[in-house]
Amino acid sequence: MASPPPSSGTTAERQRVTAPYGSWKSPITADDVSGASKSLGGIAVDDDGRLVWLESRPNESGRSVLVKEPEKPGDEPVDITPKEFAVRTLCQEYGGGAFSISGDTLVFSNYEDQRLYKQSLHLKDSPPLPISPDYGGPSVCYADGVFDSKFGRYIAIREDRHDSGLNPTTTVVAIGLDEKDIQEPKTLISGNDFYAFPRMDPKGEKIAWIEWGHPNMPWDKAELWVGYISEAGDIYKRVCIAGRDPEHVESPTEPKWSPKGELFFITDRQNGFWNIYKWIESANEVLPLYPLNAEFARPSWIFGLNSYEVIQSDEQKTLIACSYRQSGRSYLAIIDVIHSSLSLLDIPFTDIQDITSGSNCLYVEGASGLLPSSVAKVTLNDEKSAGIDFQIIWSSSPDSLKYESYFSLPELIEFPTEVPGQNAYAYFYPPSNHDYQASSEEKPPLLLESHGGPTSEARGVLNLSIQYWTSRGWAFVDVNYGGSTGYGREFRERLLGRWGIVDVDDCCSCAKFLVESGKVDGTRLCITGGSAGGYTTLAALAFRETFKAGASLYGIADLNMLRAEMPKFESHYIDNLVGSDKDYYERSPINFVEKFSCPIILFQGLEDKVVPPGQARKIYAALKQKGLPVALVEYEGEQHGFRKAESIKFTLEQQMLFFARLVGHFDVADEIAPLKIDNFD
């Protein structure tokens, strides 16, 4: 195995070692990747104007901790959450919206017992105290809460699993903030299957919320309501603002009140893209602020999304800071509501998730091809029309820039699909390592990733997991197949009734496009994906012959089994995506084991409630019996998506070694103990 030369001199002066693609030595290790897998669960600003964020820590078994920006620049951030607590809600399985701040008061959902706790941010070492009842276990959970200062209470979504774990009752409830006298929460809104975004107006006289019912997901069809609150704190009148007009199929989301009491929200009623609208209460009509064929929101897989903020609301002007997504990248903008104008803010992020307003600044959660998932403070000028400073406050991987010279930058590609005239999209990352080159006759192996959801989106941002592959000489492509978000409702709905067909065809078309473009080796095409992406992986391997090996992470092998075990949130989701009982059978890879012809490695968390372990075990046993090279890795204590550093590291290394041994025709440079592969070792 060739080793890289000493790194003295500039990159241009260095003599590159010629070695096969995939065999290159890289400083980006699996430990770096697992350590950089910290993720954000929300941001807020306290009454000192300091940022508070929720971070998940792989090195603490995935524990989620609230952290506060230091008082003085250069000092270390301060953990708010005591060691015996973890901030996370299990509402709708995917959680989100696990904490809220008002003044110096913090309310959060504690992971172990799912109770709500109140904590002072100013009193040092102030212990969190419960404010919701103790039911003897985590059978009731809360999310997406807001403070109601008029009545001294906290209003949140409640999911009650007492009667049924698979079909809990969802309501909007009010919880008293007095920790000395814990009462049963008061139900304010009930009767529908799901609720999200309960939001109080500034005077405490009105509440807005989103609701929807089976068989819809919130991005299919939803309703925005406003309720008027009586002096006793009950809702005495309701008005539907959006979602009930038969002329509009729409999915309103993210209602928000301005300090003046104006209601804004996002919906996709006119052009099929999520745009920002304003409710004119006197006429009960809604008007778009700035129509654009771009997405100003993303699908509500989790609670607590925050895509825009009202940053000025007075007699002179109303300004909204927002982000929108168009042609595979995000933009940060200010909308002047009165003049219906939009101005862009120039910042280094090409991908933006959430925005929170501070004192004459915005805190923006985002990333780019060179910047990992981060939170930046964007200081605004006096007119709030431009950004005058950009400072990273938090980074999922603060050390990642030391590897910048090895980074492969994403190239947005558009490729033809099986349907004439219809294209799909992907981010392509070529191999990149300044210490190595391959021979001119060789083309790199390709790893294609199929994202989860499937109503989700691949986003072209710095991800050390991808750089782990590209810096070792792999090409990597992250596909936005038909059904992905970011490209409007029409693109999203390509998958309706055709899951397991459109996604599979588009992934195969993307791989073929890269082969025909001369960018990758057509004999070394591999595919990977998690959850719904794991299903697309297994379906591609069963029903097509494009790929030579695959890795399924907590993926779906049996659609009927999934339908029977799905939690409430998604229990009708795949009915819209699949169709008839015949389709369920014919698109389940488990029913066509004889069609598999290449090696597969499977990874599964044993506490996964979304895709239970039986799925991985069933396909593993069938493939093993058929005689194909196959391996199954199961993780104790892991759920849907791996949170522990050791699980993330092991999964990455074993995928790399599996593909190298079975498809790659090269030796990896890393010292990795090989896993036993059935029907191979």
XYZ file of C-alpha atoms in Angstrom:
681
model
C 0.000 0.000 0.000
C 1.456 3.343 -1.017
C 1.685 5.967 1.698
C 1.459 9.703 1.047
C 4.654 11.708 0.778
C 5.710 14.159 3.515
C 3.476 17.199 3.414
C 6.210 19.831 3.144
C 5.755 22.381 0.364
C 2.575 23.567 -1.307
C -0.030 21.265 -2.811
C 1.192 22.219 -6.286
C 4.790 21.267 -5.410
C 3.865 17.896 -3.940
C 4.307 14.791 -6.001
C 1.030 12.905 -5.994
C 1.118 9.186 -5.363
C -0.611 7.132 -8.034
C -2.864 4.562 -6.373
C -6.234 2.937 -7.165
C -9.385 4.894 -6.390
C -10.747 3.825 -2.983
C -7.323 2.905 -1.607
C -6.192 6.439 -0.781
C -5.168 7.319 2.765
C -7.185 10.173 4.236
C -6.827 12.238 7.430
C -10.661 12.338 7.691
C -11.299 9.353 9.953
C -14.489 7.629 11.035
C -13.822 9.092 14.513
C -13.872 12.574 12.955
C -17.181 11.772 11.275
C -18.832 10.394 14.401
C -17.554 13.323 16.471
C -18.908 15.754 13.863
C -22.348 14.199 13.984
C -23.569 16.670 16.604
C -26.939 17.925 15.449
C -29.176 20.837 16.380
C -32.630 20.416 17.869
C -33.619 24.089 17.919
C -32.384 27.600 18.711
C -33.824 30.459 20.779
C -32.757 33.780 22.277
C -33.102 34.526 25.999
C -33.900 37.905 27.600
C -30.171 38.741 27.766
C -30.093 38.532 23.980
C -27.887 35.456 24.123
C -28.397 32.410 21.948
C -29.529 29.101 23.432
C -29.302 25.948 21.331
C -30.127 22.275 21.728
C -27.334 19.940 20.618
C -27.296 16.169 20.354
C -23.974 14.655 21.462
C -22.878 11.332 19.924
C -20.095 11.069 22.497
C -22.692 11.104 25.299
C -24.761 8.321 23.685
C -26.749 10.880 21.709
C -27.867 12.879 24.790
C -29.445 16.237 23.874
C -28.281 19.221 25.941
C -29.280 22.900 26.018
C -26.265 25.198 25.740
C -26.007 28.977 26.167
C -23.780 31.380 24.266
C -21.021 32.742 26.572
C -21.235 36.266 27.970
C -17.851 37.270 26.570
C -16.642 36.292 23.085
C -13.938 33.646 23.323
C -15.312 32.110 26.520
C -16.718 28.587 26.512
C -20.485 28.095 26.015
C -22.346 27.036 29.163
C -24.399 23.835 29.505
C -27.844 24.674 30.914
C -29.136 21.095 31.163
C -27.985 19.235 34.309
C -26.251 15.877 33.789
C -29.242 13.814 34.949
C -31.533 15.362 32.292
C -31.733 15.166 28.495
C -33.923 17.475 26.391
C -35.945 15.504 23.858
C -39.584 14.757 23.120
C -40.939 11.557 21.577
C -44.034 13.227 20.087
C -44.812 11.727 16.660
C -41.634 9.600 17.115
C -39.482 12.237 15.389
C -39.850 14.915 18.090
C -38.729 18.515 17.667
C -39.986 21.583 19.546
C -38.665 20.142 22.811
C -38.089 23.477 24.596
C -39.214 27.097 24.718
C -37.909 30.243 26.420
C -39.724 33.331 27.675
C -37.745 35.913 29.604
C -35.519 33.950 31.955
C -37.893 30.956 32.091
C -37.151 27.773 30.186
C -39.636 24.916 29.759
C -38.361 21.656 28.277
C -39.370 18.060 27.720
C -37.200 15.564 29.601
C -36.303 12.488 27.572
C -36.541 9.795 30.238
C -39.983 10.519 31.704
C -41.313 12.844 28.925
C -42.544 15.308 31.571
C -42.295 19.072 31.147
C -39.837 20.857 33.453
C -39.422 24.555 34.267
C -35.977 26.044 34.866
C -34.638 29.558 35.544
C -31.892 30.696 33.180
C -30.632 33.414 35.541
C -30.462 31.579 38.851
C -27.263 29.562 38.627
C -27.616 25.877 39.527
C -31.403 26.265 39.651
C -32.757 22.708 39.386
C -35.434 21.936 36.781
C -38.827 21.357 38.437
C -41.681 19.350 36.846
C -44.874 21.184 35.843
C -46.749 18.318 34.115
C -48.216 15.330 35.993
C -46.284 12.152 36.699
C -47.990 9.217 34.966
C -45.461 6.647 36.140
C -43.640 6.450 32.809
C -43.193 8.179 29.436
C -46.754 7.528 28.262
C -47.613 11.210 27.728
C -45.358 13.568 25.789
C -45.430 17.245 24.833
C -43.978 19.314 21.989
C -44.022 22.675 20.202
C -44.950 24.659 23.301
C -45.410 28.422 23.723
C -45.931 30.644 26.756
C -49.307 32.265 27.401
C -48.318 35.139 29.699
C -51.882 36.450 30.098
C -52.990 33.258 31.860
C -49.611 32.190 33.295
C -49.570 28.899 31.409
C -47.745 26.916 28.756
C -49.640 25.768 25.647
C -48.344 22.687 23.850
C -49.181 19.682 21.707
C -49.853 16.635 23.901
C -49.677 13.031 22.756
C -51.317 10.575 25.180
C -50.313 6.929 24.703
C -52.182 5.506 27.678
C -54.780 3.682 25.619
C -52.657 2.884 22.566
C -48.968 3.234 21.808
C -49.606 2.968 18.069
C -52.650 5.275 18.033
C -52.213 7.940 20.730
C -54.644 10.821 21.244
C -53.281 14.204 20.136
C -54.617 17.463 21.589
C -53.570 21.052 22.297
C -53.429 21.598 26.057
C -52.654 24.326 28.583
C -50.252 23.423 31.411
C -50.017 25.617 34.512
C -46.548 27.036 35.205
C -46.838 26.660 38.986
C -44.499 23.818 39.937
C -45.928 23.643 43.490
C -49.475 22.848 42.375
C -49.309 20.473 39.412
C -52.718 20.082 37.799
C -53.988 17.881 34.989
C -53.494 19.897 31.737
C -56.578 21.636 30.356
C -57.613 20.566 26.841
C -58.089 23.572 24.540
C -58.340 21.916 21.102
C -59.221 18.317 20.262
C -61.051 16.133 17.762
C -58.635 15.943 14.821
C -55.809 13.433 14.324
C -52.896 15.896 14.477
C -51.973 19.425 15.587
C -48.894 21.617 15.274
C -47.730 25.218 15.709
C -50.049 26.505 18.477
C -49.109 30.218 18.481
C -50.468 32.966 20.776
C -51.084 36.512 19.591
C -49.272 39.257 21.583
C -52.365 40.205 23.639
C -53.276 36.626 24.558
C -56.682 37.031 22.893
C -56.209 34.675 19.931
C -54.400 31.430 19.162
C -53.453 30.111 15.713
C -52.703 26.479 14.964
C -52.307 23.921 12.162
C -54.344 20.694 12.095
C -54.751 17.774 9.714
C -56.292 14.316 9.614
C -55.725 10.884 8.122
C -54.839 9.930 5.440
C -52.932 13.193 4.890
C -49.449 14.148 5.966
C -49.061 17.833 6.908
C -47.467 18.596 3.519
C -50.356 16.951 1.612
C -53.347 18.815 3.017
C -53.741 20.741 6.261
C -55.812 23.566 7.769
C -54.885 26.790 9.534
C -57.295 27.887 12.272
C -57.579 30.857 14.614
C -59.385 30.554 17.930
C -60.635 33.476 20.054
C -59.943 33.130 23.784
C -62.455 34.008 26.492
C -61.712 35.666 29.827
C -61.809 32.173 31.343
C -59.017 31.052 29.022
C -61.164 28.847 26.755
C -61.634 29.037 22.996
C -65.146 30.323 22.310
C -64.999 30.965 18.527
C -62.977 29.450 15.671
C -62.250 30.597 12.113
C -60.572 28.514 9.397
C -58.054 30.726 7.602
C -56.714 28.295 4.990
C -57.131 24.682 3.898
C -60.921 24.302 3.699
C -61.578 25.946 0.335
C -62.254 23.113 -2.163
C -60.665 25.263 -4.889
C -57.268 25.074 -3.200
C -55.434 21.900 -2.259
C -52.895 23.364 0.142
C -50.744 22.651 3.151
C -50.467 25.762 5.332
C -47.704 25.757 7.942
C -45.790 27.959 10.420
C -48.364 30.565 11.544
C -46.768 33.524 13.323
C -48.128 36.735 14.902
C -46.360 40.060 14.533
C -46.003 42.353 17.587
C -48.881 44.362 16.050
C -51.117 41.265 16.020
C -50.977 40.528 12.270
C -51.029 36.838 11.366
C -48.548 35.517 8.801
C -48.201 31.933 7.615
C -46.788 29.852 4.763
C -48.832 27.876 2.248
C -48.592 26.442 -1.279
C -52.056 27.356 -2.587
C -51.365 29.319 -5.794
C -48.151 28.255 -7.503
C -47.507 24.926 -5.762
C -44.604 26.411 -3.771
C -44.634 27.280 -0.059
C -44.822 31.105 0.002
C -45.534 33.561 2.843
C -49.088 34.949 3.209
C -50.861 37.433 5.467
C -54.363 37.053 6.922
C -56.607 40.110 6.579
C -58.853 39.530 9.595
C -61.524 42.112 8.746
C -62.304 40.382 5.421
C -61.125 36.900 6.395
C -58.994 36.718 3.255
C -55.338 35.877 2.693
C -52.812 37.651 0.485
C -49.378 36.515 -0.701
C -46.500 38.780 0.360
C -44.073 38.043 -2.456
C -45.067 35.229 -4.853
C -42.057 33.231 -6.028
C -41.527 29.747 -7.468
C -39.418 28.846 -4.454
C -39.932 26.994 -1.164
C -40.087 29.246 1.925
C -40.663 26.218 4.199
C -39.851 22.534 4.404
C -42.001 19.509 5.309
C -42.980 19.227 8.984
C -41.369 15.912 9.861
C -40.538 17.429 13.241
C -42.159 20.061 15.445
C -40.816 23.561 15.972
C -39.634 24.583 12.490
C -38.922 28.321 12.201
C -38.355 29.405 8.594
C -39.014 33.134 9.039
C -39.233 35.916 11.658
C -41.070 39.249 11.847
C -38.137 41.574 12.636
C -39.894 44.949 12.465
C -43.561 45.738 12.873
C -44.518 49.390 13.339
C -46.432 52.167 11.572
C -43.573 52.826 9.125
C -42.828 49.303 7.960
C -43.230 45.588 8.527
C -40.149 43.525 7.714
C -39.873 39.739 7.602
C -36.562 37.872 7.573
C -36.945 34.595 5.712
C -35.112 31.957 3.773
C -36.226 30.327 0.572
C -34.966 27.461 -1.524
C -34.677 27.542 -5.306
C -32.759 25.299 -7.733
C -30.995 23.411 -4.975
C -29.770 26.309 -2.853
C -31.063 28.529 -0.052
C -31.203 32.313 0.103
C -31.575 34.639 3.101
C -33.870 37.582 2.408
C -35.827 40.459 3.917
C -39.385 41.046 2.690
C -40.828 44.555 3.041
C -44.510 43.692 3.527
C -45.938 47.156 2.722
C -43.953 47.577 -0.514
C -44.048 43.858 -1.464
C -40.308 43.932 -2.147
C -37.583 41.376 -1.395
C -33.880 42.060 -0.795
C -31.224 39.366 -0.481
C -28.633 39.246 2.303
C -25.209 38.072 1.172
C -23.954 35.358 3.550
C -21.672 32.309 3.085
C -24.449 29.760 3.737
C -25.943 28.099 0.646
C -28.295 26.018 2.791
C -30.520 27.463 5.542
C -32.739 25.580 8.002
C -34.082 27.886 10.733
C -33.931 31.586 11.618
C -34.279 33.261 15.020
C -34.191 37.031 15.520
C -31.994 38.699 18.114
C -31.216 42.316 18.936
C -30.586 43.891 15.499
C -29.337 40.527 14.277
C -30.476 37.170 12.981
C -29.296 33.797 14.201
C -29.272 31.563 11.144
C -28.919 27.784 11.176
C -27.226 26.769 7.953
C -24.308 25.263 6.074
C -22.513 25.276 2.700
C -20.197 23.084 0.680
C -17.338 24.319 2.873
C -19.170 24.969 6.159
C -20.719 22.152 8.236
C -24.079 22.554 9.975
C -23.627 25.761 11.980
C -25.405 28.675 13.633
C -24.233 32.128 12.534
C -24.999 35.542 13.962
C -25.826 37.892 11.069
C -25.689 41.519 12.269
C -28.008 43.828 10.329
C -27.527 47.468 9.338
C -29.815 50.146 10.810
C -32.303 49.852 7.946
C -32.316 46.035 8.331
C -31.683 45.791 4.601
C -28.205 44.226 4.606
C -25.943 42.073 6.731
C -22.839 43.886 8.009
C -21.251 41.013 9.955
C -21.324 37.193 9.858
C -20.000 35.236 12.817
C -20.237 31.492 13.490
C -21.558 30.921 17.035
C -21.930 27.113 16.943
C -20.602 24.443 14.630
C -21.405 20.737 14.464
C -17.740 20.212 13.598
C -15.527 23.181 14.559
C -12.356 21.297 13.548
C -13.537 20.299 10.081
C -11.915 23.242 8.273
C -8.449 21.795 8.941
C -9.344 19.244 6.242
C -10.500 21.876 3.750
C -7.779 21.054 1.216
C -9.257 17.534 0.934
C -12.883 18.614 0.482
C -14.901 17.639 -2.571
C -17.396 20.407 -3.366
C -20.934 19.426 -4.415
C -21.883 19.966 -8.024
C -25.646 20.271 -8.626
C -26.561 18.048 -11.558
C -29.839 17.739 -13.424
C -30.383 14.451 -15.213
C -33.099 12.907 -17.419
C -35.452 10.383 -15.821
C -37.359 7.442 -17.311
C -40.256 9.819 -18.063
C -39.529 11.818 -21.244
C -39.285 15.531 -20.499
C -38.971 15.042 -16.733
C -35.648 15.656 -15.016
C -34.488 15.047 -11.440
C -31.581 16.444 -9.434
C -28.556 15.356 -7.422
C -25.388 16.630 -5.775
C -22.286 14.981 -7.246
C -19.016 14.886 -5.292
C -15.957 13.743 -7.317
C -13.004 12.014 -5.560
C -10.708 14.605 -3.960
C -7.345 14.092 -2.203
C -4.354 16.293 -3.042
C -1.912 13.555 -1.991
C -3.159 11.046 -4.568
C -4.178 10.468 -8.124
C -5.424 7.391 -9.956
C -4.165 6.122 -13.270
C -5.722 7.816 -16.304
C -7.323 4.511 -17.395
C -9.299 4.085 -14.156
C -12.702 5.559 -13.315
C -13.753 5.858 -9.637
C -16.289 3.609 -7.903
C -19.555 5.378 -7.072
C -21.600 5.366 -3.873
C -25.125 6.688 -4.492
C -27.172 7.807 -1.504
C -30.951 7.675 -1.537
C -32.303 10.035 1.153
C -34.965 9.093 3.688
C -38.479 10.377 4.073
C -39.130 9.796 1.232
C -40.613 13.316 1.512
C -37.268 14.900 2.303
C -34.322 16.420 0.461
C -30.626 15.849 -0.162
C -28.861 19.158 0.493
C -25.419 20.038 -0.889
C -23.607 20.873 2.316
C -20.384 19.882 4.024
C -20.898 16.450 5.509
C -17.764 14.719 6.772
C -19.436 11.374 6.161
C -19.429 12.140 2.408
C -15.877 13.535 2.569
C -14.783 10.286 4.241
C -15.623 8.544 0.950
C -14.421 11.149 -1.545
C -11.062 11.691 0.189
C -10.396 7.933 -0.164
C -11.049 8.032 -3.888
C -14.778 7.323 -4.166
C -17.233 9.388 -6.174
C -20.414 10.108 -4.198
C -23.823 11.279 -5.388
C -26.788 12.366 -3.223
C -30.017 12.117 -5.241
C -33.192 14.200 -5.149
C -35.504 11.755 -6.886
C -39.119 12.567 -7.818
C -40.958 12.954 -4.502
C -38.211 15.014 -2.863
C -38.929 18.445 -1.427
C -37.344 21.759 -2.449
C -38.798 21.741 -5.979
C -42.503 22.436 -5.373
C -45.658 20.344 -4.959
C -45.714 18.960 -8.519
C -42.230 17.431 -8.135
C -43.121 16.185 -4.635
C -46.263 14.470 -5.884
C -44.459 12.475 -8.581
C -44.110 9.772 -5.938
C -47.812 9.475 -5.070
C -48.874 5.906 -5.849
C -45.413 5.225 -7.291
C -43.048 4.779 -4.326
C -40.642 1.990 -5.175
C -40.855 2.905 -8.872
C -40.079 6.621 -9.405
C -37.412 6.811 -6.663
C -35.763 3.581 -7.843
C -35.856 4.626 -11.523
C -34.415 8.061 -10.716
C -31.550 6.624 -8.648
C -30.717 4.190 -11.466
C -31.002 6.983 -14.065
C -28.629 9.168 -12.043
C -26.020 6.385 -11.804
C -26.313 5.681 -15.550
C -26.028 9.416 -16.324
C -22.741 9.603 -14.381
C -21.412 6.490 -16.142
C -22.347 7.895 -19.564
C -20.749 11.250 -18.608
C -17.475 9.355 -18.021
C -17.363 10.351 -14.344
C -17.631 6.907 -12.689
C -16.956 3.212 -13.260
C -20.124 1.430 -14.400
C -18.885 -1.892 -12.979
C -18.499 -0.474 -9.444
C -21.804 1.214 -8.619
C -22.962 0.908 -4.994
C -26.083 2.272 -3.286
C -26.848 3.185 0.328
C -29.748 4.738 2.220
C -31.451 4.951 5.605
C -35.130 4.376 6.448
C -37.135 5.140 3.266
C -33.746 5.459 1.548
C -33.008 1.944 2.786
C -36.229 0.815 1.111
C -35.188 2.469 -2.170
C -31.807 0.744 -1.815
C -33.356 -2.712 -1.327
C -35.905 -2.136 -4.109
C -33.182 -1.015 -6.524
C -31.175 -4.158 -5.734
C -34.216 -6.439 -6.085
C -35.937 -4.952 -9.133
C -33.073 -3.440 -11.176
C -29.578 -4.572 -12.139
C -27.811 -1.200 -12.020
C -25.926 -1.570 -8.715
C -23.331 -4.183 -7.712
C -23.776 -3.929 -3.905
C -25.826 -2.055 -1.331
C -26.113 -0.992 2.304
C -29.506 -0.571 3.966
C -29.617 1.373 7.244
C -32.873 0.643 9.152
C -34.512 0.201 5.744
C -37.864 -1.332 4.792
C -38.025 -4.767 3.167
C -41.727 -5.570 3.643
C -44.274 -2.785 2.997
C -47.168 -4.763 4.496
C -45.190 -5.372 7.676
C -44.370 -1.644 7.808
C -48.037 -0.711 7.318
C -49.073 -2.969 10.209
C -46.485 -1.547 12.615
C -46.364 2.128 11.672
C -46.880 4.703 14.436
C -49.895 7.016 14.139
C -48.147 9.954 12.400
C -47.256 7.838 9.345
C -49.909 5.129 9.619
C -51.612 6.196 6.342
C -48.602 7.863 4.729
C -47.597 4.913 2.588
C -51.195 4.238 1.462
C -50.860 7.417 -0.628
C -47.368 6.433 -1.777
C -48.037 2.790 -2.650
C -51.675 2.132 -3.530
C -53.424 -1.241 -3.693
C -52.720 -4.469 -1.774
C -51.269 -5.851 -5.007
C -48.831 -2.907 -5.146
C -47.837 -3.499 -1.518
C -46.931 -7.070 -2.404
C -45.245 -6.362 -5.720
C -43.067 -3.525 -4.404
C -41.831 -5.345 -1.277
C -38.275 -6.601 -1.872
C -38.818 -9.424 0.656
C -41.305 -11.102 -1.717
C -38.762 -11.287 -4.541
C -35.603 -12.609 -2.916
C -34.903 -14.621 -6.074
C -34.349 -11.344 -7.941
C -31.491 -10.179 -5.683
C -28.136 -10.895 -7.266
C -25.534 -8.869 -5.367
C -24.081 -8.424 -1.833
C -25.954 -6.449 0.846
C -25.035 -5.205 4.339
C -27.793 -4.241 6.810
C -27.626 -1.993 9.904
C -30.469 -1.812 12.445
C -31.235 -0.235 15.836
C -32.962 -2.661 18.194
C -35.198 0.057 19.731
C -36.456 1.352 16.371
C -40.223 1.988 16.557
C -40.529 3.439 13.031
C -38.940 0.519 11.158
C -38.784 -2.307 13.734
C -35.862 -4.810 13.716
C -38.020 -7.564 12.219
C -37.635 -5.924 8.798
C -33.831 -6.249 8.716
C -33.903 -9.739 10.231
C -36.420 -10.973 7.669
C -34.461 -9.833 4.596
C -31.151 -10.966 6.154
C -32.432 -14.513 6.750
C -33.870 -14.730 3.225
C -30.688 -13.488 1.506
C -28.495 -15.727 3.653
C -30.607 -18.732 2.698
C -30.380 -17.760 -0.978
C -26.583 -17.862 -0.707
C -25.819 -14.182 -1.381
C -23.024 -12.429 0.548
C -24.887 -10.651 3.367
C -24.184 -9.203 6.825
C -26.475 -7.840 9.555
C -25.323 -5.419 12.277
C -27.723 -4.749 15.184
C -27.219 -2.015 17.771
C -28.505 -2.151 21.350
C -29.982 1.165 22.517
C -30.278 2.700 19.037
C -33.573 3.881 17.590
C -34.498 5.197 14.132
C -31.245 6.846 13.070
C -28.028 6.235 14.970
C -27.073 8.720 17.682
C -24.105 7.063 19.398
C -20.585 7.845 18.178
C -19.546 4.178 18.252
C -22.556 3.155 16.096
C -21.935 5.935 13.555
C -18.237 5.027 13.308
C -18.796 1.265 12.997
C -21.510 1.703 10.343
C -19.312 3.929 8.181
C -16.190 1.768 8.423
C -18.017 -1.492 7.776
C -19.806 -0.094 4.706
C -16.447 1.037 3.316
C -14.792 -2.322 3.936
C -17.801 -4.307 2.682
C -17.862 -2.464 -0.652
C -14.068 -2.617 -1.018
C -13.951 -6.381 -0.443
C -16.925 -7.294 -2.617
C -16.988 -4.718 -5.409
C -14.015 -2.382 -5.211
C -11.023 -4.547 -6.202
C -8.719 -2.539 -3.908
C -7.465 -2.603 -0.331
C -8.570 0.188 2.016
C -5.812 2.192 3.677
C -7.504 2.163 7.104
C -6.992 -0.489 9.752
C -10.537 -1.875 10.051
C -11.319 -5.267 11.564
C -13.518 -7.003 8.972
C -17.008 -8.093 9.878
C -17.928 -11.694 9.052
C -19.898 -11.772 5.801
C -22.193 -14.764 5.412
C -21.734 -16.739 2.191
C -18.409 -14.983 1.605
C -16.019 -15.548 4.531
